[in-house]
Amino acid sequence: MSLGSLAAAGTLLGMPGTATAGPRRREALSSPEGPSRRTLVEYALPPAEETHEIVKLPDRPMALVSQMSNSRLVKLGLDPRTEQVTAVKAFPLGSAGAMLHGLAVSSRHPGRIWATHEGADRLLLVDPRADSVEAAPRIEREIPVPGGGRGPHYVNEYGDTLWVTLKGSDQVLALDHTRPGHHRLYDAKPHPIFAARHPVSGDFYISQDGASFLLRIDPRTGRTHQIPVPAEQGSTPVGLVSGPGAVWLVLLGTARAGTGTFGRIDADGRIVWHRLAGPLGRSASLLHLAFDPPGTAREPGLWLLASSIVSEQARDLIIRVRFDPSWTRITGEEYAALPTQLCKAHRLLPLERSVLATELTTARVAQLIATEE
């Protein structure tokens, strides 16, 4: 299909913008520490009720997006120089009711991705055929979720092991993809969403958004431990990723309020909490977070995604948080409101020169691009 694009109506410290047809235009994104220039644009994807995960294929100018409501995999062609989206094409991946959701790049199978069929209880190894946007992806392998587990949501590959959150049965699955009969199921609280391995301890942490607890798993012994989220910090842990020296997480909050809170889990399982200080940040409902790709020449920092997924009072924002070199002190915050508000912003993907964000209910991808002066 031809690329449908919407112009960016960016924001200055969160003043709401409006999407309009026509060419993209430059907008200023500023922080209290000084202005920087960025452009915020949106790209229309094929219609779907739920647009979810996004990954970038290594060394290829292509990103992939899952649309769960109709089980379609969307291929985004990227300009190799500017990273702007140049082409969009969607393909069915399984039956419409299979509910394509999780996506993860495979290291064990170069050029392939892992995916989940949340409604069909299957894990997929997929060749996205990254040489062409027009080439239909191929499912090369299907692994049924074992042991009665249901609703595979998130998936990621750690060596020969896939770690999968099972949202339907409130479990976490660790499965040897070279020998699927070798697996282990861990009971969780409602509902496990993300899993991440601690870069120092090797323990796995799982966010459970229906219980406001984090599950800690020692994969060597199989021991588990539940860690409550302190009520004074907020509630509803969702986004959770491995980052510099720690596992990092964000809190979404409730339909009444977000708290702009995110945390850093050390090797001993202790959580250092951070709270955004900007006018928009103090009540932000944070859904996802991500770090810059390795080797990116940016100062220490991370990206946060605030979402209206549980509250119509919340803003959909891309937030840049800068840190000192020790990753212990926030040195700056920048905010950009997505042009289409109430889109239930869903996932973040930082690239080398830009950041992509999926919009759950509008079938769009937003892109924040650094602008050369």
mmCIF file of C-alpha atoms in Angstrom, residues 188-192 207-214 226-229 235-237:
data_model
loop_
_atom_site.group_PDB
_atom_site.id
_atom_site.type_symbol
_atom_site.label_atom_id
_atom_site.label_comp_id
_atom_site.label_asym_id
_atom_site.label_seq_id
_atom_site.Cartn_x
_atom_site.Cartn_y
_atom_site.Cartn_z
ATOM 1 C CA ALA A 188 2.605 -15.286 38.970
ATOM 2 C CA LYS A 189 0.086 -12.773 40.246
ATOM 3 C CA PRO A 190 -2.338 -11.096 37.805
ATOM 4 C CA HIS A 191 -1.148 -10.233 35.189
ATOM 5 C CA PRO A 192 2.457 -10.816 34.065
ATOM 6 C CA SER A 207 5.961 -6.803 36.014
ATOM 7 C CA GLN A 208 2.419 -7.755 37.122
ATOM 8 C CA ASP A 209 0.023 -4.963 36.302
ATOM 9 C CA GLY A 210 -3.068 -6.444 37.964
ATOM 10 C CA ALA A 211 -1.412 -6.839 41.352
ATOM 11 C CA SER A 212 1.142 -4.002 41.697
ATOM 12 C CA PHE A 213 3.842 -6.547 42.479
ATOM 13 C CA LEU A 214 7.109 -7.503 40.800
ATOM 14 C CA GLN A 226 7.135 -11.227 45.195
ATOM 15 C CA ILE A 227 8.102 -7.568 45.684
ATOM 16 C CA PRO A 228 5.241 -5.124 46.408
ATOM 17 C CA VAL A 229 5.198 -1.689 44.806
ATOM 18 C CA SER A 235 0.776 1.452 41.313
ATOM 19 C CA THR A 236 0.525 -0.768 38.250
ATOM 20 C CA PRO A 237 4.031 -1.753 37.074
#
